[in-house]
Amino acid sequence: MNTRFALSDKTRKILDNALDEAISVEDANYLMKLKGSEIFPLLETADYLRHELVGDNVSFVNNCNINFTNICKIRCGFCAFGKDKDDPDSYIQSDEEILEKGRIAVNKGASEFTLMGGVLEDADIEYYKHLLELLKDEFPQISIHGFSPTMIYDGCLNSNISIAEGVKILKKAGLDSLPGTAAEILTDRSRSIICPNKVSTQEWIDIVTEVHKQGISGSATMMYGHVETVEERVETMRILKEIQEETHGFTEFIPMTFMPQYSPIFLNGQKDLGATGIEDLKLYATSRLMFRDLIPNIQVSWVKMGFRFAQISLMAGANDLGGTLGGDELSEASGAPDGVEASIRDMIKLVTGLGRNPVQRNTFYTNFKPVDY
């Protein structure tokens, strides 16, 4: 590797080897702790590898979030969205409200609904099936990227059926892909602090693996910057990589930086929450070197970072901007810096400013079309 920055022999060796093969867990932990001028060659290596593996297109999907309820029995320590059922601001959307939101999105060119919400006390698989059929009956051409492993687990429990049977029912009803939410950090230590009522690490792995085996693809996400260690971030990526090697069901990896300002753990006095910008960039770069083209698409969460820093993050190994995200109340409640809905023009501006090519994609990364600009 040619660089004008001073590098230790160890850093140079790791980055040189990363051009030819995926880095190890040990090397990932080392790179995530780089400081000073050594960070620049890490970012440069990740950006170069991105170019070599997936090219210069930056993709995004025109989509809409449909959050059918904000009532949630789980009440994670990081979430500013969920409400108790007797909260005056709680809601469960009616069928007509859900359909109307879908109509508005389709009229704006959406090709995907992200169907999410809180975990209701008595929601079973039949309830989730109803939501899928409701939307698919009216919008059969729209992909539904919906629910979470925790919802599937709880719905199957309430219906007294196996996870495999529940997934089969949801697939038949129209579930096209599964968001990687509820992963957060895949270690039981961190989960016991921030989301003790969610599925365990092993339960999350088992559910996602079953979903993939039944032919439903989905996202791999990691919400970081709260109580986890650097090593736990890398351990989460190791687990995701292991699942992908078995199922090849992940379409993208989405690092989601934690927005603490309205979260319960922040409001209750937890200190030193939130990752720094350098931590964000090191995570994007290290994930590219670790996943390479096993998980080829690394998505920047502009709604978490804001447009400007999302653009910078595209120079650290990432190649996707996610969605236009009309109606992301979850991020809005957490204090999204640039709002929760982007226009096609916003996406084009971010991408062309880097000298790269904006392309619109579908949910599955199988259909790309150039965007006029």
mmCIF file of C-alpha atoms in Angstrom:
data_model
loop_
_atom_site.group_PDB
_atom_site.id
_atom_site.type_symbol
_atom_site.label_atom_id
_atom_site.label_comp_id
_atom_site.label_asym_id
_atom_site.label_seq_id
_atom_site.Cartn_x
_atom_site.Cartn_y
_atom_site.Cartn_z
ATOM 1 C CA MET A 1 0.000 0.000 0.000
ATOM 2 C CA ASN A 2 1.272 3.445 -0.966
ATOM 3 C CA THR A 3 0.418 6.184 1.488
ATOM 4 C CA ARG A 4 1.827 9.490 2.582
ATOM 5 C CA PHE A 5 0.804 8.812 6.191
ATOM 6 C CA ALA A 6 3.108 7.187 8.723
ATOM 7 C CA LEU A 7 1.949 3.656 9.484
ATOM 8 C CA SER A 8 3.077 1.064 11.967
ATOM 9 C CA ASP A 9 4.272 -2.195 10.470
ATOM 10 C CA LYS A 10 1.225 -3.969 11.915
ATOM 11 C CA THR A 11 -1.286 -1.547 10.431
ATOM 12 C CA ARG A 12 0.410 -1.633 7.041
ATOM 13 C CA LYS A 13 0.442 -5.445 7.014
ATOM 14 C CA ILE A 14 -3.261 -5.697 7.944
ATOM 15 C CA LEU A 15 -4.343 -3.179 5.318
ATOM 16 C CA ASP A 16 -2.164 -4.741 2.625
ATOM 17 C CA ASN A 17 -3.593 -8.186 3.355
ATOM 18 C CA ALA A 18 -7.146 -6.760 3.404
ATOM 19 C CA LEU A 19 -6.868 -6.043 -0.310
ATOM 20 C CA ASP A 20 -6.767 -9.803 -0.955
ATOM 21 C CA GLU A 21 -8.747 -11.443 1.834
ATOM 22 C CA ALA A 22 -11.196 -10.694 4.627
ATOM 23 C CA ILE A 23 -9.663 -9.456 7.847
ATOM 24 C CA SER A 24 -9.841 -11.557 11.005
ATOM 25 C CA VAL A 25 -11.716 -10.742 14.194
ATOM 26 C CA GLU A 26 -8.398 -9.910 15.815
ATOM 27 C CA ASP A 27 -7.480 -7.510 13.019
ATOM 28 C CA ALA A 28 -10.942 -5.934 13.105
ATOM 29 C CA ASN A 29 -10.572 -5.205 16.808
ATOM 30 C CA TYR A 30 -7.191 -3.641 16.122
ATOM 31 C CA LEU A 31 -8.450 -1.437 13.267
ATOM 32 C CA MET A 32 -11.453 -0.253 15.260
ATOM 33 C CA LYS A 33 -9.019 1.233 17.791
ATOM 34 C CA LEU A 34 -6.759 3.085 15.352
ATOM 35 C CA LYS A 35 -6.044 6.716 16.145
ATOM 36 C CA GLY A 36 -4.469 9.706 14.486
ATOM 37 C CA SER A 37 -3.219 9.666 10.904
ATOM 38 C CA GLU A 38 -3.485 5.872 10.636
ATOM 39 C CA ILE A 39 -7.255 6.284 10.288
ATOM 40 C CA PHE A 40 -6.896 7.819 6.813
ATOM 41 C CA PRO A 41 -5.272 4.736 5.215
ATOM 42 C CA LEU A 42 -7.996 2.567 6.765
ATOM 43 C CA LEU A 43 -10.696 4.670 5.117
ATOM 44 C CA GLU A 44 -8.755 4.775 1.849
ATOM 45 C CA THR A 45 -8.380 0.988 1.822
ATOM 46 C CA ALA A 46 -12.084 0.447 2.484
ATOM 47 C CA ASP A 47 -13.069 2.913 -0.240
ATOM 48 C CA TYR A 48 -10.691 1.297 -2.721
ATOM 49 C CA LEU A 49 -12.057 -2.167 -1.892
ATOM 50 C CA ARG A 50 -15.623 -0.880 -2.265
ATOM 51 C CA HIS A 51 -14.747 0.375 -5.737
ATOM 52 C CA GLU A 52 -13.127 -2.928 -6.707
ATOM 53 C CA LEU A 53 -15.938 -5.135 -5.371
ATOM 54 C CA VAL A 54 -19.164 -3.237 -6.115
ATOM 55 C CA GLY A 55 -18.174 -0.307 -8.310
ATOM 56 C CA ASP A 56 -19.128 3.354 -8.175
ATOM 57 C CA ASN A 57 -22.913 3.146 -8.047
ATOM 58 C CA VAL A 58 -24.627 4.374 -4.895
ATOM 59 C CA SER A 59 -28.060 2.818 -4.572
ATOM 60 C CA PHE A 60 -31.232 3.729 -2.706
ATOM 61 C CA VAL A 61 -34.867 2.625 -2.647
ATOM 62 C CA ASN A 62 -37.973 4.800 -2.819
ATOM 63 C CA ASN A 63 -39.825 3.514 0.224
ATOM 64 C CA CYS A 64 -42.218 4.389 3.013
ATOM 65 C CA ASN A 65 -42.270 3.441 6.674
ATOM 66 C CA ILE A 66 -45.660 2.290 7.920
ATOM 67 C CA ASN A 67 -45.548 2.174 11.712
ATOM 68 C CA PHE A 68 -48.847 0.554 12.631
ATOM 69 C CA THR A 69 -48.505 1.183 16.379
ATOM 70 C CA ASN A 70 -46.236 2.899 18.868
ATOM 71 C CA ILE A 71 -47.501 0.776 21.765
ATOM 72 C CA CYS A 72 -44.740 -1.559 22.883
ATOM 73 C CA LYS A 73 -44.507 -3.948 25.798
ATOM 74 C CA ILE A 74 -40.723 -4.350 25.360
ATOM 75 C CA ARG A 75 -39.701 -0.744 26.178
ATOM 76 C CA CYS A 76 -35.979 -0.883 25.396
ATOM 77 C CA GLY A 77 -33.661 1.550 27.137
ATOM 78 C CA PHE A 78 -32.522 3.118 23.866
ATOM 79 C CA CYS A 79 -35.957 3.687 22.290
ATOM 80 C CA ALA A 80 -37.765 7.031 22.393
ATOM 81 C CA PHE A 81 -40.612 5.802 20.168
ATOM 82 C CA GLY A 82 -42.457 3.162 22.203
ATOM 83 C CA LYS A 83 -45.393 4.062 24.474
ATOM 84 C CA ASP A 84 -47.416 2.267 27.113
ATOM 85 C CA LYS A 85 -50.923 1.381 25.952
ATOM 86 C CA ASP A 86 -52.517 3.879 28.380
ATOM 87 C CA ASP A 87 -50.266 6.749 27.263
ATOM 88 C CA PRO A 88 -52.361 9.584 25.766
ATOM 89 C CA ASP A 89 -50.010 9.697 22.760
ATOM 90 C CA SER A 90 -50.250 5.965 22.002
ATOM 91 C CA TYR A 91 -51.961 4.717 18.856
ATOM 92 C CA ILE A 92 -52.834 1.663 16.778
ATOM 93 C CA GLN A 93 -53.551 2.579 13.182
ATOM 94 C CA SER A 94 -56.783 1.404 11.605
ATOM 95 C CA ASP A 95 -56.774 -0.573 8.372
ATOM 96 C CA GLU A 96 -57.877 2.507 6.452
ATOM 97 C CA GLU A 97 -55.126 4.663 7.969
ATOM 98 C CA ILE A 98 -52.546 2.066 6.941
ATOM 99 C CA LEU A 99 -53.923 1.867 3.415
ATOM 100 C CA GLU A 100 -54.045 5.646 3.069
ATOM 101 C CA LYS A 101 -50.393 5.924 4.017
ATOM 102 C CA GLY A 102 -49.640 3.279 1.421
ATOM 103 C CA ARG A 103 -51.584 5.151 -1.253
ATOM 104 C CA ILE A 104 -49.709 8.380 -0.583
ATOM 105 C CA ALA A 105 -46.369 6.554 -0.834
ATOM 106 C CA VAL A 106 -47.283 4.731 -4.042
ATOM 107 C CA ASN A 107 -48.369 8.015 -5.622
ATOM 108 C CA LYS A 108 -44.841 9.258 -4.862
ATOM 109 C CA GLY A 109 -43.309 6.289 -6.645
ATOM 110 C CA ALA A 110 -42.555 4.017 -3.680
ATOM 111 C CA SER A 111 -41.667 0.401 -4.440
ATOM 112 C CA GLU A 112 -41.297 -0.768 -0.829
ATOM 113 C CA PHE A 113 -43.213 -0.542 2.428
ATOM 114 C CA THR A 114 -41.237 -0.948 5.640
ATOM 115 C CA LEU A 115 -43.910 -2.327 7.953
ATOM 116 C CA MET A 116 -42.893 -1.850 11.571
ATOM 117 C CA GLY A 117 -44.193 -0.856 14.988
ATOM 118 C CA GLY A 118 -44.097 -1.643 18.650
ATOM 119 C CA VAL A 119 -44.603 -5.130 20.069
ATOM 120 C CA LEU A 120 -48.221 -5.378 21.164
ATOM 121 C CA GLU A 121 -49.104 -7.531 24.171
ATOM 122 C CA ASP A 122 -51.564 -9.764 22.323
ATOM 123 C CA ALA A 123 -50.359 -9.567 18.714
ATOM 124 C CA ASP A 124 -50.223 -13.049 17.204
ATOM 125 C CA ILE A 125 -49.247 -14.358 13.785
ATOM 126 C CA GLU A 126 -52.804 -13.882 12.532
ATOM 127 C CA TYR A 127 -52.552 -10.161 13.313
ATOM 128 C CA TYR A 128 -49.305 -9.812 11.361
ATOM 129 C CA LYS A 129 -50.768 -11.946 8.572
ATOM 130 C CA HIS A 130 -53.751 -9.594 8.404
ATOM 131 C CA LEU A 131 -51.489 -6.536 8.010
ATOM 132 C CA LEU A 132 -49.573 -8.201 5.177
ATOM 133 C CA GLU A 133 -52.708 -9.302 3.344
ATOM 134 C CA LEU A 134 -54.276 -5.879 3.816
ATOM 135 C CA LEU A 135 -51.405 -4.192 1.981
ATOM 136 C CA LYS A 136 -50.755 -6.923 -0.581
ATOM 137 C CA ASP A 137 -54.401 -7.031 -1.641
ATOM 138 C CA GLU A 138 -54.351 -3.324 -2.513
ATOM 139 C CA PHE A 139 -50.691 -2.984 -3.548
ATOM 140 C CA PRO A 140 -49.575 -6.372 -4.935
ATOM 141 C CA GLN A 141 -46.655 -4.785 -6.764
ATOM 142 C CA ILE A 142 -45.082 -3.276 -3.629
ATOM 143 C CA SER A 143 -42.467 -5.222 -1.645
ATOM 144 C CA ILE A 144 -43.067 -5.504 2.085
ATOM 145 C CA HIS A 145 -39.969 -5.283 4.246
ATOM 146 C CA GLY A 146 -41.563 -6.033 7.555
ATOM 147 C CA PHE A 147 -41.576 -6.882 11.237
ATOM 148 C CA SER A 148 -38.641 -7.913 13.410
ATOM 149 C CA PRO A 149 -37.337 -11.169 14.870
ATOM 150 C CA THR A 150 -38.840 -10.141 18.224
ATOM 151 C CA MET A 151 -42.277 -9.667 16.647
ATOM 152 C CA ILE A 152 -42.043 -13.037 14.941
ATOM 153 C CA TYR A 153 -40.951 -14.725 18.168
ATOM 154 C CA ASP A 154 -43.721 -13.115 20.203
ATOM 155 C CA GLY A 155 -46.362 -13.663 17.531
ATOM 156 C CA CYS A 156 -45.528 -17.359 17.309
ATOM 157 C CA LEU A 157 -45.606 -17.629 21.091
ATOM 158 C CA ASN A 158 -49.048 -15.994 21.231
ATOM 159 C CA SER A 159 -50.274 -18.313 18.460
ATOM 160 C CA ASN A 160 -48.715 -21.385 20.088
ATOM 161 C CA ILE A 161 -46.892 -22.379 16.899
ATOM 162 C CA SER A 162 -43.251 -22.925 15.982
ATOM 163 C CA ILE A 163 -41.060 -20.236 14.488
ATOM 164 C CA ALA A 164 -40.844 -22.262 11.276
ATOM 165 C CA GLU A 165 -44.634 -22.431 10.963
ATOM 166 C CA GLY A 166 -45.021 -18.740 11.749
ATOM 167 C CA VAL A 167 -42.489 -17.750 9.100
ATOM 168 C CA LYS A 168 -44.258 -19.984 6.568
ATOM 169 C CA ILE A 169 -47.568 -18.215 7.260
ATOM 170 C CA LEU A 170 -46.016 -14.750 6.946
ATOM 171 C CA LYS A 171 -44.264 -15.643 3.709
ATOM 172 C CA LYS A 172 -47.487 -16.929 2.179
ATOM 173 C CA ALA A 173 -49.278 -13.742 3.297
ATOM 174 C CA GLY A 174 -46.767 -11.551 1.464
ATOM 175 C CA LEU A 175 -43.697 -10.917 3.627
ATOM 176 C CA ASP A 176 -40.891 -10.250 1.137
ATOM 177 C CA SER A 177 -37.954 -9.394 3.386
ATOM 178 C CA LEU A 178 -37.070 -9.007 7.053
ATOM 179 C CA PRO A 179 -35.489 -5.903 8.610
ATOM 180 C CA GLY A 180 -32.508 -6.771 10.769
ATOM 181 C CA THR A 181 -33.933 -4.841 13.693
ATOM 182 C CA ALA A 182 -33.840 -6.237 17.240
ATOM 183 C CA ALA A 183 -30.214 -7.209 16.622
ATOM 184 C CA GLU A 184 -28.794 -4.098 18.328
ATOM 185 C CA ILE A 185 -25.589 -5.689 19.698
ATOM 186 C CA LEU A 186 -25.500 -9.477 19.576
ATOM 187 C CA THR A 187 -24.067 -10.169 23.003
ATOM 188 C CA ASP A 188 -26.199 -11.069 25.973
ATOM 189 C CA ARG A 189 -24.213 -8.729 28.264
ATOM 190 C CA SER A 190 -25.215 -5.611 26.351
ATOM 191 C CA ARG A 191 -28.734 -6.894 25.685
ATOM 192 C CA SER A 192 -29.306 -7.457 29.398
ATOM 193 C CA ILE A 193 -28.734 -3.716 29.901
ATOM 194 C CA ILE A 194 -30.470 -2.066 26.943
ATOM 195 C CA CYS A 195 -33.153 -4.573 25.862
ATOM 196 C CA PRO A 196 -33.605 -7.342 28.464
ATOM 197 C CA ASN A 197 -37.149 -8.112 27.249
ATOM 198 C CA LYS A 198 -36.138 -8.749 23.641
ATOM 199 C CA VAL A 199 -35.056 -12.059 22.152
ATOM 200 C CA SER A 200 -31.664 -13.324 23.276
ATOM 201 C CA THR A 201 -28.650 -13.408 20.992
ATOM 202 C CA GLN A 202 -29.188 -17.086 20.170
ATOM 203 C CA GLU A 203 -32.927 -16.615 19.628
ATOM 204 C CA TRP A 204 -32.223 -13.775 17.187
ATOM 205 C CA ILE A 205 -29.749 -15.973 15.307
ATOM 206 C CA ASP A 206 -32.185 -18.899 15.170
ATOM 207 C CA ILE A 207 -35.098 -16.777 13.910
ATOM 208 C CA VAL A 208 -33.095 -14.975 11.224
ATOM 209 C CA THR A 209 -31.541 -18.243 10.062
ATOM 210 C CA GLU A 210 -34.989 -19.848 9.772
ATOM 211 C CA VAL A 211 -36.318 -16.841 7.842
ATOM 212 C CA HIS A 212 -33.411 -17.071 5.394
ATOM 213 C CA LYS A 213 -33.812 -20.830 4.991
ATOM 214 C CA GLN A 214 -37.442 -20.301 3.974
ATOM 215 C CA GLY A 215 -36.341 -17.998 1.180
ATOM 216 C CA ILE A 216 -36.932 -14.603 2.773
ATOM 217 C CA SER A 217 -33.940 -12.284 2.576
ATOM 218 C CA GLY A 218 -33.323 -9.318 4.829
ATOM 219 C CA SER A 219 -31.043 -6.757 6.414
ATOM 220 C CA ALA A 220 -28.262 -7.210 8.913
ATOM 221 C CA THR A 221 -28.260 -4.259 11.296
ATOM 222 C CA MET A 222 -26.216 -3.181 14.273
ATOM 223 C CA MET A 223 -27.239 -0.347 16.576
ATOM 224 C CA TYR A 224 -24.119 0.806 18.400
ATOM 225 C CA GLY A 225 -22.817 3.639 20.558
ATOM 226 C CA HIS A 226 -24.569 2.899 23.852
ATOM 227 C CA VAL A 227 -23.219 0.455 26.451
ATOM 228 C CA GLU A 228 -21.302 -1.967 24.227
ATOM 229 C CA THR A 229 -17.529 -2.294 23.884
ATOM 230 C CA VAL A 230 -15.567 -2.157 20.648
ATOM 231 C CA GLU A 231 -15.058 -5.892 20.997
ATOM 232 C CA GLU A 232 -18.826 -6.418 21.166
ATOM 233 C CA ARG A 233 -19.273 -4.470 17.943
ATOM 234 C CA VAL A 234 -16.798 -6.768 16.239
ATOM 235 C CA GLU A 235 -18.401 -9.838 17.810
ATOM 236 C CA THR A 236 -21.737 -8.755 16.340
ATOM 237 C CA MET A 237 -20.165 -8.507 12.893
ATOM 238 C CA ARG A 238 -18.557 -11.931 13.381
ATOM 239 C CA ILE A 239 -21.965 -13.462 14.126
ATOM 240 C CA LEU A 240 -23.564 -11.750 11.120
ATOM 241 C CA LYS A 241 -20.755 -12.992 8.898
ATOM 242 C CA GLU A 242 -21.199 -16.531 10.189
ATOM 243 C CA ILE A 243 -24.933 -16.443 9.451
ATOM 244 C CA GLN A 244 -24.263 -15.099 5.962
ATOM 245 C CA GLU A 245 -21.753 -17.850 5.241
ATOM 246 C CA GLU A 246 -24.486 -20.382 6.060
ATOM 247 C CA THR A 247 -27.590 -18.792 4.498
ATOM 248 C CA HIS A 248 -26.524 -15.963 2.137
ATOM 249 C CA GLY A 249 -29.763 -14.294 3.185
ATOM 250 C CA PHE A 250 -28.529 -10.804 4.094
ATOM 251 C CA THR A 251 -28.868 -8.233 1.330
ATOM 252 C CA GLU A 252 -27.026 -5.482 3.210
ATOM 253 C CA PHE A 253 -25.309 -4.480 6.436
ATOM 254 C CA ILE A 254 -26.635 -1.354 8.156
ATOM 255 C CA PRO A 255 -24.619 0.163 11.016
ATOM 256 C CA MET A 256 -26.988 2.429 12.946
ATOM 257 C CA THR A 257 -25.339 4.963 15.207
ATOM 258 C CA PHE A 258 -27.280 5.441 18.443
ATOM 259 C CA MET A 259 -29.068 8.779 18.885
ATOM 260 C CA PRO A 260 -29.185 9.184 22.664
ATOM 261 C CA GLN A 261 -30.751 12.569 23.342
ATOM 262 C CA TYR A 262 -34.344 11.421 23.950
ATOM 263 C CA SER A 263 -33.652 7.824 24.933
ATOM 264 C CA PRO A 264 -34.770 6.534 28.353
ATOM 265 C CA ILE A 265 -31.229 5.542 29.355
ATOM 266 C CA PHE A 266 -29.984 9.050 28.535
ATOM 267 C CA LEU A 267 -32.863 10.750 30.305
ATOM 268 C CA ASN A 268 -32.246 8.492 33.317
ATOM 269 C CA GLY A 269 -28.689 9.736 33.647
ATOM 270 C CA GLN A 270 -26.552 7.256 31.676
ATOM 271 C CA LYS A 271 -23.414 9.121 30.590
ATOM 272 C CA ASP A 272 -21.062 8.950 27.609
ATOM 273 C CA LEU A 273 -23.676 7.701 25.156
ATOM 274 C CA GLY A 274 -23.367 7.997 21.399
ATOM 275 C CA ALA A 275 -20.510 7.112 19.068
ATOM 276 C CA THR A 276 -18.172 9.787 17.722
ATOM 277 C CA GLY A 277 -17.875 10.518 14.030
ATOM 278 C CA ILE A 278 -14.491 8.811 13.865
ATOM 279 C CA GLU A 279 -15.971 5.697 15.470
ATOM 280 C CA ASP A 280 -18.704 5.725 12.828
ATOM 281 C CA LEU A 281 -16.181 5.916 10.007
ATOM 282 C CA LYS A 282 -13.932 3.210 11.457
ATOM 283 C CA LEU A 283 -16.926 0.914 11.793
ATOM 284 C CA TYR A 284 -18.003 1.416 8.171
ATOM 285 C CA ALA A 285 -14.459 0.851 6.932
ATOM 286 C CA THR A 286 -13.777 -2.169 9.118
ATOM 287 C CA SER A 287 -17.072 -3.793 8.150
ATOM 288 C CA ARG A 288 -16.166 -3.473 4.459
ATOM 289 C CA LEU A 289 -12.812 -5.152 5.092
ATOM 290 C CA MET A 290 -14.473 -7.884 7.154
ATOM 291 C CA PHE A 291 -17.479 -8.604 4.905
ATOM 292 C CA ARG A 292 -15.937 -7.750 1.524
ATOM 293 C CA ASP A 293 -18.482 -9.038 -1.009
ATOM 294 C CA LEU A 294 -19.969 -11.701 1.287
ATOM 295 C CA ILE A 295 -22.370 -8.934 2.318
ATOM 296 C CA PRO A 296 -21.721 -6.678 -0.677
ATOM 297 C CA ASN A 297 -23.940 -3.745 0.247
ATOM 298 C CA ILE A 298 -23.062 -1.538 3.204
ATOM 299 C CA GLN A 299 -25.752 1.010 3.908
ATOM 300 C CA VAL A 300 -25.313 4.485 5.343
ATOM 301 C CA SER A 301 -28.142 5.519 7.651
ATOM 302 C CA TRP A 302 -28.556 9.140 6.581
ATOM 303 C CA VAL A 303 -31.547 9.491 8.888
ATOM 304 C CA LYS A 304 -29.303 8.757 11.885
ATOM 305 C CA MET A 305 -26.288 10.769 10.725
ATOM 306 C CA GLY A 306 -27.714 13.599 8.690
ATOM 307 C CA PHE A 307 -27.067 14.191 5.010
ATOM 308 C CA ARG A 308 -23.585 15.680 5.297
ATOM 309 C CA PHE A 309 -22.023 12.972 7.425
ATOM 310 C CA ALA A 310 -23.802 10.281 5.430
ATOM 311 C CA GLN A 311 -22.025 11.622 2.367
ATOM 312 C CA ILE A 312 -18.676 11.418 4.149
ATOM 313 C CA SER A 313 -19.459 7.850 5.244
ATOM 314 C CA LEU A 314 -19.864 6.823 1.619
ATOM 315 C CA MET A 315 -16.098 7.395 1.391
ATOM 316 C CA ALA A 316 -15.433 4.756 4.065
ATOM 317 C CA GLY A 317 -16.527 1.643 2.186
ATOM 318 C CA ALA A 318 -20.295 2.115 1.960
ATOM 319 C CA ASN A 319 -22.293 1.971 -1.282
ATOM 320 C CA ASP A 320 -25.975 2.369 -0.349
ATOM 321 C CA LEU A 321 -28.067 5.200 1.100
ATOM 322 C CA GLY A 322 -31.014 3.131 2.286
ATOM 323 C CA GLY A 323 -34.413 4.597 1.501
ATOM 324 C CA THR A 324 -36.266 7.857 1.134
ATOM 325 C CA LEU A 325 -38.013 6.733 4.357
ATOM 326 C CA GLY A 326 -41.258 8.640 4.344
ATOM 327 C CA GLY A 327 -42.761 8.349 7.826
ATOM 328 C CA ASP A 328 -39.927 6.993 9.977
ATOM 329 C CA GLU A 329 -41.462 7.939 13.326
ATOM 330 C CA LEU A 330 -38.919 5.825 15.225
ATOM 331 C CA SER A 331 -35.967 7.938 14.097
ATOM 332 C CA GLU A 332 -38.013 11.129 14.334
ATOM 333 C CA ALA A 333 -38.708 10.422 18.011
ATOM 334 C CA SER A 334 -34.978 9.928 18.573
ATOM 335 C CA GLY A 335 -34.055 13.306 17.090
ATOM 336 C CA ALA A 336 -33.078 12.621 13.460
ATOM 337 C CA PRO A 337 -30.809 15.568 12.529
ATOM 338 C CA ASP A 338 -32.146 16.144 8.993
ATOM 339 C CA GLY A 339 -35.677 14.870 9.399
ATOM 340 C CA VAL A 340 -37.021 11.505 8.298
ATOM 341 C CA GLU A 341 -37.923 11.914 4.646
ATOM 342 C CA ALA A 342 -35.572 12.487 1.745
ATOM 343 C CA SER A 343 -36.434 13.376 -1.818
ATOM 344 C CA ILE A 344 -34.922 11.745 -4.872
ATOM 345 C CA ARG A 345 -33.186 15.079 -5.466
ATOM 346 C CA ASP A 346 -31.617 14.898 -1.978
ATOM 347 C CA MET A 347 -30.188 11.476 -2.785
ATOM 348 C CA ILE A 348 -28.870 12.575 -6.163
ATOM 349 C CA LYS A 349 -27.131 15.592 -4.649
ATOM 350 C CA LEU A 350 -25.318 13.485 -2.042
ATOM 351 C CA VAL A 351 -24.093 10.968 -4.597
ATOM 352 C CA THR A 352 -23.113 13.205 -7.484
ATOM 353 C CA GLY A 353 -21.190 15.444 -5.118
ATOM 354 C CA LEU A 354 -18.831 12.494 -4.662
ATOM 355 C CA GLY A 355 -18.508 11.895 -8.389
ATOM 356 C CA ARG A 356 -20.417 8.620 -8.111
ATOM 357 C CA ASN A 357 -23.536 7.328 -9.837
ATOM 358 C CA PRO A 358 -26.973 7.439 -8.153
ATOM 359 C CA VAL A 359 -29.139 4.412 -8.935
ATOM 360 C CA GLN A 360 -32.581 3.475 -7.705
ATOM 361 C CA ARG A 361 -32.963 -0.141 -6.573
ATOM 362 C CA ASN A 362 -35.596 -2.543 -5.380
ATOM 363 C CA THR A 363 -35.730 -4.245 -1.965
ATOM 364 C CA PHE A 364 -33.644 -7.201 -3.118
ATOM 365 C CA TYR A 365 -30.810 -5.353 -4.903
ATOM 366 C CA THR A 366 -31.746 -7.188 -8.106
ATOM 367 C CA ASN A 367 -33.114 -4.305 -10.152
ATOM 368 C CA PHE A 368 -31.160 -1.089 -10.609
ATOM 369 C CA LYS A 369 -32.013 1.886 -12.758
ATOM 370 C CA PRO A 370 -30.014 5.064 -13.282
ATOM 371 C CA VAL A 371 -31.527 8.272 -11.937
ATOM 372 C CA ASP A 372 -31.614 11.284 -14.232
ATOM 373 C CA TYR A 373 -29.723 14.317 -12.953
#
